Short mmCIF file of C-alpha atoms in Angstrom, two decimals:
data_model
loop_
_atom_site.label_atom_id
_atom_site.label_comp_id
_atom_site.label_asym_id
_atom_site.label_seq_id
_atom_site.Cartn_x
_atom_site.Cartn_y
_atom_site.Cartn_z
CA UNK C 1 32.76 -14.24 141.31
CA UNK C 2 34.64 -11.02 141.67
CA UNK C 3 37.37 -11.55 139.68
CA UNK C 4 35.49 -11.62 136.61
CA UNK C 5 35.21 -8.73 135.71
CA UNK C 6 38.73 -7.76 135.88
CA UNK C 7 39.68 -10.77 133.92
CA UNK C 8 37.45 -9.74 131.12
CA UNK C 9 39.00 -5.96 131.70
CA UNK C 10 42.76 -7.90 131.03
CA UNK C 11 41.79 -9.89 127.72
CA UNK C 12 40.12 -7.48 125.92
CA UNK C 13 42.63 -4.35 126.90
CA UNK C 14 45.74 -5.94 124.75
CA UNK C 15 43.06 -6.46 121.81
CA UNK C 16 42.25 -2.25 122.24
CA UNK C 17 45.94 -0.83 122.19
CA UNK C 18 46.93 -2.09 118.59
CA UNK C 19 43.48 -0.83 117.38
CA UNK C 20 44.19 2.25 118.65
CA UNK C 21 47.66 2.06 116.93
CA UNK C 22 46.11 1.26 113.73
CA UNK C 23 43.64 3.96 113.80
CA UNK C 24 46.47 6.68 114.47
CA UNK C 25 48.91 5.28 111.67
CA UNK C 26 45.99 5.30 109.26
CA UNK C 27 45.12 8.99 110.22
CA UNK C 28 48.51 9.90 109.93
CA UNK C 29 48.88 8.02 106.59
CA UNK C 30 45.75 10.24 105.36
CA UNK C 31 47.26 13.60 106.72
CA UNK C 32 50.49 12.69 104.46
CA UNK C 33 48.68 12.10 101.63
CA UNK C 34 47.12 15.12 101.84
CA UNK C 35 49.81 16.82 102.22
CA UNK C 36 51.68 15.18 99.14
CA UNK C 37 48.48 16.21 97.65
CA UNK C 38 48.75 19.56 98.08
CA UNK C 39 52.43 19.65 97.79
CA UNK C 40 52.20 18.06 94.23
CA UNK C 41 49.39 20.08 93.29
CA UNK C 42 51.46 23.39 94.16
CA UNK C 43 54.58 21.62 92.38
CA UNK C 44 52.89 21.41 89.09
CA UNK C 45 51.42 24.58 89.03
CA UNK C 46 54.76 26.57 89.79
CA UNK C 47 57.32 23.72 88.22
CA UNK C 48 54.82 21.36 86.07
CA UNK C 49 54.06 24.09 83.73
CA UNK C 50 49.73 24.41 83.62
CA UNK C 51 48.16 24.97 80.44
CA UNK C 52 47.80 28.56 80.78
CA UNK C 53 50.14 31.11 81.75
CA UNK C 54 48.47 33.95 83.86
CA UNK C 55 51.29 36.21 82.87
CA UNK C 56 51.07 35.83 79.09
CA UNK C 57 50.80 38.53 77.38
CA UNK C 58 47.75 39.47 74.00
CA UNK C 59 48.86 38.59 71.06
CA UNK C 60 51.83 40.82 69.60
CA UNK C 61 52.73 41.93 72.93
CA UNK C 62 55.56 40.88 76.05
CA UNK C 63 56.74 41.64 79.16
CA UNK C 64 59.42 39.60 81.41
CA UNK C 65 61.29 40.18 83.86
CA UNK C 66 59.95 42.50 86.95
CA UNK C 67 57.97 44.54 84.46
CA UNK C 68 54.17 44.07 85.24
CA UNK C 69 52.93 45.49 81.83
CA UNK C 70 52.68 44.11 78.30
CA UNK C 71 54.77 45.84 75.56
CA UNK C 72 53.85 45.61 71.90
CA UNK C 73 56.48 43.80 69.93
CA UNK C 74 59.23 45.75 68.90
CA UNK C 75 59.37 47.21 65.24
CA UNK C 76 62.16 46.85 62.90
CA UNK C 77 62.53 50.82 63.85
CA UNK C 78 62.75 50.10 67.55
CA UNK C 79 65.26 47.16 66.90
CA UNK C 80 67.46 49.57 64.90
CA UNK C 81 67.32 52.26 67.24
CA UNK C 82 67.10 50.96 71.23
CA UNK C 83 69.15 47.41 70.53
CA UNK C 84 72.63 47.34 70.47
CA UNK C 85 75.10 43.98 70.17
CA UNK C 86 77.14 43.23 72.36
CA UNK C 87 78.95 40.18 71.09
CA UNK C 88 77.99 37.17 68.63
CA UNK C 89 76.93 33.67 71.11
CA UNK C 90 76.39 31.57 68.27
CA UNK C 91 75.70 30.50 64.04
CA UNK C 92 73.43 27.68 62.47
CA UNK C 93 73.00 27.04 58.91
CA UNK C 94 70.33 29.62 58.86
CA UNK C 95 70.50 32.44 61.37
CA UNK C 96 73.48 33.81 63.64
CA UNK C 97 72.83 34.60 67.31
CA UNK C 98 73.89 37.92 68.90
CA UNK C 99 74.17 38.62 73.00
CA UNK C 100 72.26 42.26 72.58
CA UNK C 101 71.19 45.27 74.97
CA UNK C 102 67.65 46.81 75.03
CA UNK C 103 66.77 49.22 77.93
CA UNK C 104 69.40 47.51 79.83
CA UNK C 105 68.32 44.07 79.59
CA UNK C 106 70.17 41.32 77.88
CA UNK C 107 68.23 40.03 74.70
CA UNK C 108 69.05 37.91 71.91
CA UNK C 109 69.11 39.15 68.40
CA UNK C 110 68.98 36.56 65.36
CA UNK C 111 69.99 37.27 62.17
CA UNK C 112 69.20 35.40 58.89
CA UNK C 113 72.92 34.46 57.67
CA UNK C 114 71.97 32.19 53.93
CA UNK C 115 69.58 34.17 51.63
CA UNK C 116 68.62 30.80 49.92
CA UNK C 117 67.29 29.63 53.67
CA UNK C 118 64.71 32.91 54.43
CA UNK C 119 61.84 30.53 53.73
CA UNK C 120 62.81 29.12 57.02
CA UNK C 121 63.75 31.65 58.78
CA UNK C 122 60.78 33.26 58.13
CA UNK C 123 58.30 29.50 59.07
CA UNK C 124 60.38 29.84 61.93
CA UNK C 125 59.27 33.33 62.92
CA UNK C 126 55.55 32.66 61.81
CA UNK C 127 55.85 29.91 64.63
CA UNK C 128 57.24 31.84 67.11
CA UNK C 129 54.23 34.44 66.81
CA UNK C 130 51.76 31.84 66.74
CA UNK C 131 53.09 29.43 69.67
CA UNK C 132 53.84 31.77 72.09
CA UNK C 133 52.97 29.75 75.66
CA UNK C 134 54.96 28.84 78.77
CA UNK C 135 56.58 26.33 76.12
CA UNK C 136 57.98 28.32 73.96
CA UNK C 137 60.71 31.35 74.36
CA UNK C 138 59.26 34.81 74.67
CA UNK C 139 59.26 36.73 71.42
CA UNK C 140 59.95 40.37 71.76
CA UNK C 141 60.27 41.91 68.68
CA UNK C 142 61.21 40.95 64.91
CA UNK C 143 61.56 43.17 61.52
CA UNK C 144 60.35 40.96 58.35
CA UNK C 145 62.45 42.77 55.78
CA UNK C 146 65.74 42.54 58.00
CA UNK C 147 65.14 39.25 58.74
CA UNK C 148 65.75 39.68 62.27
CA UNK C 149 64.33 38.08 65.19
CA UNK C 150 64.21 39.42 68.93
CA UNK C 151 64.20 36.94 72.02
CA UNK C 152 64.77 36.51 75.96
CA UNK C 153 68.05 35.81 76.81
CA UNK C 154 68.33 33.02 79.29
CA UNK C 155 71.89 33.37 80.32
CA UNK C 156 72.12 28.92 81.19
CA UNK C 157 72.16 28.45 77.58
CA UNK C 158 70.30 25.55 75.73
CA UNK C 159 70.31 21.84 76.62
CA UNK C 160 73.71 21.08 75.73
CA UNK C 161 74.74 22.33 78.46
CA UNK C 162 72.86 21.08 81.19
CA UNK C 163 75.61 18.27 82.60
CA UNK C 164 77.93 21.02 82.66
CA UNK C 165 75.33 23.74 84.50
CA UNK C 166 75.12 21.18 87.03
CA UNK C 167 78.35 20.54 88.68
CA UNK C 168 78.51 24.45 88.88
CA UNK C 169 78.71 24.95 92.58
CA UNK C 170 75.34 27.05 92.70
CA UNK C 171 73.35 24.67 90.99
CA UNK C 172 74.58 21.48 92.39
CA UNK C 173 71.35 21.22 94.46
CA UNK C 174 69.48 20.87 91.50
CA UNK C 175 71.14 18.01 90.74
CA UNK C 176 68.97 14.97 91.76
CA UNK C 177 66.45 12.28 90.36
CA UNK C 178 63.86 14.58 91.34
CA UNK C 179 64.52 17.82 89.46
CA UNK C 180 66.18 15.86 86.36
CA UNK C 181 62.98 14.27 85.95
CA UNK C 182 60.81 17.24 86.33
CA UNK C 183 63.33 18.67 83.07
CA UNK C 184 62.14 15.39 81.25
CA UNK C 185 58.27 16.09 82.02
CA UNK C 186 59.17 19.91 80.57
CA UNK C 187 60.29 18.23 77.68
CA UNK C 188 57.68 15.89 77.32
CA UNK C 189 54.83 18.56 77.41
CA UNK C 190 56.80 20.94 74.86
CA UNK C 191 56.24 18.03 72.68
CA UNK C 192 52.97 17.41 73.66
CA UNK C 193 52.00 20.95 73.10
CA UNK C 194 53.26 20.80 69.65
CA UNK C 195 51.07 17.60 68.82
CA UNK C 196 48.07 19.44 69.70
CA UNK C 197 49.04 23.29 69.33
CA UNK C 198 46.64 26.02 68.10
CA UNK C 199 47.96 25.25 64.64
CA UNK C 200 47.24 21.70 64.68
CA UNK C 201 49.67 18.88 65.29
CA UNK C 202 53.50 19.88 65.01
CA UNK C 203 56.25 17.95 64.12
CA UNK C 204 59.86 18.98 65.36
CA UNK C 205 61.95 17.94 62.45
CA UNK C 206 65.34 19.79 63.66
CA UNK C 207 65.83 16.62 65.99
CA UNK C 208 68.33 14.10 63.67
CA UNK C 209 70.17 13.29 66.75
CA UNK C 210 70.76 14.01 70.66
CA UNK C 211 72.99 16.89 70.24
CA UNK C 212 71.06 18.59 67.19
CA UNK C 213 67.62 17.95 69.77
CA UNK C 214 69.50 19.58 73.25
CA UNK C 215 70.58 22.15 70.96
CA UNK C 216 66.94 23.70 70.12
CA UNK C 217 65.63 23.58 73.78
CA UNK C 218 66.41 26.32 76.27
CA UNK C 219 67.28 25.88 80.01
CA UNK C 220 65.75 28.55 82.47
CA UNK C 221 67.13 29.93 85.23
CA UNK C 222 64.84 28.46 87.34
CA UNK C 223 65.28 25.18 85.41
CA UNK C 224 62.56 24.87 83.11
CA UNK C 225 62.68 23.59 79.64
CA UNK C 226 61.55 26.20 76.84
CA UNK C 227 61.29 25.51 73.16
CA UNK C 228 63.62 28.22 71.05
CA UNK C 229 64.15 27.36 67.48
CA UNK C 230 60.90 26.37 65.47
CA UNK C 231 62.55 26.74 61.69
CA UNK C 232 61.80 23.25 61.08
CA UNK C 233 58.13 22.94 62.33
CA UNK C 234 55.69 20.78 59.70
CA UNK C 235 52.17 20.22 60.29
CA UNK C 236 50.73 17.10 60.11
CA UNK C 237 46.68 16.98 58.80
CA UNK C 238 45.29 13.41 58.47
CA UNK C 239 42.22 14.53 57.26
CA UNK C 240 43.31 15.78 54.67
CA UNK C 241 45.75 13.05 54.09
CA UNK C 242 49.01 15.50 54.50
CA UNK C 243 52.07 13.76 56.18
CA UNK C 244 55.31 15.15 56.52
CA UNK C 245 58.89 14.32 55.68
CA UNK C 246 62.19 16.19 57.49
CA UNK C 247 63.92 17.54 54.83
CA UNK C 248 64.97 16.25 51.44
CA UNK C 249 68.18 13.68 52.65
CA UNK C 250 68.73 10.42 53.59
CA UNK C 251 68.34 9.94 57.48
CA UNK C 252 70.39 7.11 59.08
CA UNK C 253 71.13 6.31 62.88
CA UNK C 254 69.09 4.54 65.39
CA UNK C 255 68.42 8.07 66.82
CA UNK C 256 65.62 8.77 64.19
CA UNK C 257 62.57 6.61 64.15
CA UNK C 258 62.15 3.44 61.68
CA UNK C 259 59.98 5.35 59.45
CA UNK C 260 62.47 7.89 58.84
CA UNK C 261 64.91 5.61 57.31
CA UNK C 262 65.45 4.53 54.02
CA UNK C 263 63.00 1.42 53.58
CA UNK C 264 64.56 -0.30 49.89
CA UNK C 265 67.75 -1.06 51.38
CA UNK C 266 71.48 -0.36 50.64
CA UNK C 267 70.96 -1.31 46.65
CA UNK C 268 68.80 1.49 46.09
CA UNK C 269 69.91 4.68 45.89
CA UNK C 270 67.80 7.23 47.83
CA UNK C 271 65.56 10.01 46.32
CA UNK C 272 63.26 11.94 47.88
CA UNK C 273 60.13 11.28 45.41
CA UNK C 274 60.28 7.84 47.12
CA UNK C 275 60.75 8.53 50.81
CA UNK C 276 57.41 7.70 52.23
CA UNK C 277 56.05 10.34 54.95
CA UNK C 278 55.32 9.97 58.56
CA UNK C 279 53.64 11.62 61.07
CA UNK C 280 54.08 12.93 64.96
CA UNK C 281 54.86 9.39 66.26
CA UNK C 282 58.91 10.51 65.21
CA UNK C 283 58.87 12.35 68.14
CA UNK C 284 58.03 9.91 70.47
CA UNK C 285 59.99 7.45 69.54
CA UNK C 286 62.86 10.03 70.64
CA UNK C 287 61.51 10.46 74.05
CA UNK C 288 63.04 7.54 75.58
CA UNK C 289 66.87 8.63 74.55
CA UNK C 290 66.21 12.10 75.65
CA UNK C 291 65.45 11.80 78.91
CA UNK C 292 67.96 9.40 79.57
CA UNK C 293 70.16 12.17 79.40
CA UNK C 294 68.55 14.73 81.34
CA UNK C 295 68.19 11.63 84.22
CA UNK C 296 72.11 11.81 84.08
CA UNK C 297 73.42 8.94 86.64
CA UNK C 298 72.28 10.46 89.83
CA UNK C 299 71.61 8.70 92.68
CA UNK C 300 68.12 7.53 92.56
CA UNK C 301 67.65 7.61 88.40
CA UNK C 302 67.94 3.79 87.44
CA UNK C 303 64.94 3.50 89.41
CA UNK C 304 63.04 5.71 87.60
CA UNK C 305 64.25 4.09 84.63
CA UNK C 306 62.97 1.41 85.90
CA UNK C 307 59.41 2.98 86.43
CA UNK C 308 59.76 4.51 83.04
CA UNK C 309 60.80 1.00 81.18
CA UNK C 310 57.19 0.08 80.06
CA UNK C 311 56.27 3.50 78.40
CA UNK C 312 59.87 3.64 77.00
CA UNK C 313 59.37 0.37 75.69
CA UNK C 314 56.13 1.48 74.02
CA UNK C 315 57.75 4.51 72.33
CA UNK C 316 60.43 2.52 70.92
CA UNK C 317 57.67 0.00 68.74
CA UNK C 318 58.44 -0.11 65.59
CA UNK C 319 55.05 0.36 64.34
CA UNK C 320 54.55 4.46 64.59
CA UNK C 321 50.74 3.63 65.75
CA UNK C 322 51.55 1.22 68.77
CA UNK C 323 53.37 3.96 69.72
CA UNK C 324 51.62 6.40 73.01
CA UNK C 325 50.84 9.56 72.04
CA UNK C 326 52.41 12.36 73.90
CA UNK C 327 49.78 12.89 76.71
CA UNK C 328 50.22 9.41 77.58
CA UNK C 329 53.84 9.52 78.21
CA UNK C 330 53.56 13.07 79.99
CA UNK C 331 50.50 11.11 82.11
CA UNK C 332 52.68 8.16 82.86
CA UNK C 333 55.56 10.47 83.61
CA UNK C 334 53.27 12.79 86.48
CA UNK C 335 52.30 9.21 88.06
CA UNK C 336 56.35 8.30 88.10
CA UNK C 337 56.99 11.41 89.83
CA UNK C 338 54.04 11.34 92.39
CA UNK C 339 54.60 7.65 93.01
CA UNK C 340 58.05 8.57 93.74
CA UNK C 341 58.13 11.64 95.97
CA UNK C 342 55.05 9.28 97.94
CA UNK C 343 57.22 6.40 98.51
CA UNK C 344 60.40 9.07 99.68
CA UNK C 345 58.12 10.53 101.86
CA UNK C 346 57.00 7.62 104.02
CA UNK C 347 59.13 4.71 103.24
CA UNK C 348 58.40 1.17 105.10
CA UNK C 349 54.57 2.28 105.80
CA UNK C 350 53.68 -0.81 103.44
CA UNK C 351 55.00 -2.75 105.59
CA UNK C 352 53.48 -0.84 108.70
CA UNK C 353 50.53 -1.37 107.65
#
C-alpha cells in the first residue's frame, strides 16, 4: 500500500520534464522574435529608408553633412562666386559633371552641354526641386539662366560601380545576401516613390537597359540607393487619359517591357505617331533584372532568388496590368528579408518544435 504513491510520483515525473522543456523553448522562441522584432524595426528605420526624413530640410533649403542647420539654395551668384571646379567626373548627352569645392566640401556641379536639350535639363531640375526625399540626391543650389545644377557629391559613384566598390578591402563586409538585398529594397522604393510622388505617378524613362538604369542611381557611403538624374521623368494621369511614351525611337531588347516595343512587326517601318503609350508598369517589369545584379553571386543569393521567383515572375507578365504594382514588390521584398534574417537567426527550431 505504500508504494503507491511513489509509483504514481515515477510515471508522471518523465511526463513533467519535456513539458517543462517545451514551455522554455517556446519562451525563448517568443524572446527571439521579439528581438528580431525590434531589430527589424530599428533596421528599417536607419537602413529601410521611412517615409519621412526627420532631417529634411523646407522647401528651397539643405544641409548635409555635420551641419545641423538648413541653408537656402544657392543662387546663380553664390555658385559663381563660393564654387570652384576641381576636375570634370563625367558627360551625358545633356549635361557634363564637374568634381567642385564649396566651403570646403566636395559638390557636384552640372552643366547643360547641347542647347537643343535645355528642355530637359531644365524637367530635370524642376524634378529635382519638387522630389526632394530620402530618395532622391540632395539639391543644393542651381542658376536657371546658366543652366547649372548643384548636388552632393557621394564619392562611391553611381550603380555601375557597385561590383567593383565591393571587393575594395573596406567594403568587403558589405558584401553579403543581406546588404545586397537591402540595395534592391532601396531600389524598389525609389521606384515606388516615383509611382506615387507628390507630382503624381512618375515614370523613369532613362532606363533602356541595365547599364543606362545603374548609371542614374547613386550609391551612398553608407550604402543606400539615391535617385540622381530625373531628365527623363513623364507623368502618367489616367484620368485624364494621358500615357506616356520614352522618347521618339524605336526600343528593342528584352530589357524594355513588351509594350515598349514595336507591335507591327519587322515589315513596318517605325514612326512615332503609331507607337502606342504605356504607363508605370515599364518599370516593374525591370525590377526583376535589376536586382539580380545588385544580389551579385554571394553566398546565400540563389535562395533569395528563390524567395523572390513568384513576384519576379509576376513582373515579367506580359500583360502591363497583371503586373504588381510597386508597393507590392517592395511588400513582398520586406517579408523576404524578415523571413530570412528569422530563419538565420534560429535555424532547426522547426524542427525543435
Amino acid at each position: 500500500m505504500e508504494k503507491k504513491p511513489h509509483f504514481v510520483r515515477r510515471e508522471f515525473l518523465p511526463r513533467e520534464v519535456p513539458s517543462i522543456s517545451l514551455a522554455l523553448l517556446l519562451a525563448a522562441v517568443l524572446l527571439l522574435n521579439a528581438l528580431l522584432y525590434l531589430y527589424l524595426n530599428k533596421f528599417y528605420n536607419s537602413l529601410g529608408r521611412v517615409e519621412t526624413d526627420p532631417g529634411l530640410c523646407p522647401f528651397g533649403h539643405f544641409k548635409f553633412g555635420a551641419v545641423k542647420n538648413c541653408s537656402p539654395w544657392l543662387s546663380c551668384e553664390a555658385i559663381n562666386r563660393e564654387v570652384r571646379k576641381l576636375k570634370c567626373v563625367g558627360e551625358g548627352a545633356v549635361k557634363k559633371v564637374f568634381l567642385s569645392e564649396w566651403k570646403e566640401k566636395k559638390v557636384v556641379l552640372s552643366q547643360l552641354t547641347n542647347s537643343e536639350l535645355k528642355e530637359d535639363f531644365l524637367h530635370g531640375l524642376k524634378m529635382l526641386k519638387a522630389l526632394q526625399s530620402k530618395y532622391v540626391v540632395r539639391l543644393l543650389g542651381y542658376c536657371e539662366q546658366q543652366f547649372t545644377i548643384l548636388t552632393e557629391y557621394h564619392p562611391l559613384g553611381s550603380l555601375r560601380g557597385l561590383n567593383e566598390t565591393l571587393h575594395i578591402p573596406k567594403y568587403k563586409g558589405m558584401n553579403t545576401w543581406h546588404r545586397r538585398l537591402m540595395l534592391a529594397i532601396d531600389y524598389v522604393s525609389v521606384i515606388r516613390y516615383l509611382h506615387s510622388s507628390p507630382l503624381g505617378t512618375l515614370v523613369m524613362c532613362d532606363s533602356n537597359d541595365l547599364d543606362k538604369v545603374l548609371s542614374q542611381y547613386l550609391l551612398t557611403s553608407d550604402f543606400h540607393v539615391l535617385v540622381n538624374d530625373l531628365d527623363a521623368l513623364p507623368l502618367v494621369n489616367r484620368s485624364a487619359g494621358r500615357l506616356v511614351k520614352c522618347g521618339h525611337r524605336e526600343l528593342r531588347g528584352e530589357f524594355v517591357a513588351p509594350e515598349q516595343r514595336w507591335p507591327y512587326g519587322e515589315d513596318v517601318p517605325f514612326e512615332d505617331d503609331l507607337m502606342p503609350p504605356y504607363d508605370e508598369k515599364t518599370d516593374i517589369w525591370k525590377i526583376p533584372d535589376v536586382s539580380n545584379f545588385f544580389l551579385g553571386h554571394v553566398e546565400g543569393s540563389d535562395i533569395v532568388r528563390l524567395h523572390l521567383f513568384e513576384i519576379h515572375a509576376a513582373c515579367k507578365k506580359k500583360d502591363p496590368a497583371e503586373r504588381p504594382s510597386a508597393q507590392e514588390v517592395l511588400d513582398t521584398y520586406r517579408k523576404v528579408l524578415t523571413l530570412l534574417i528569422r530563419e538565420a537567426a534560429m535555424p532547426g527550431t522547426r524542427e525543435m518544435l
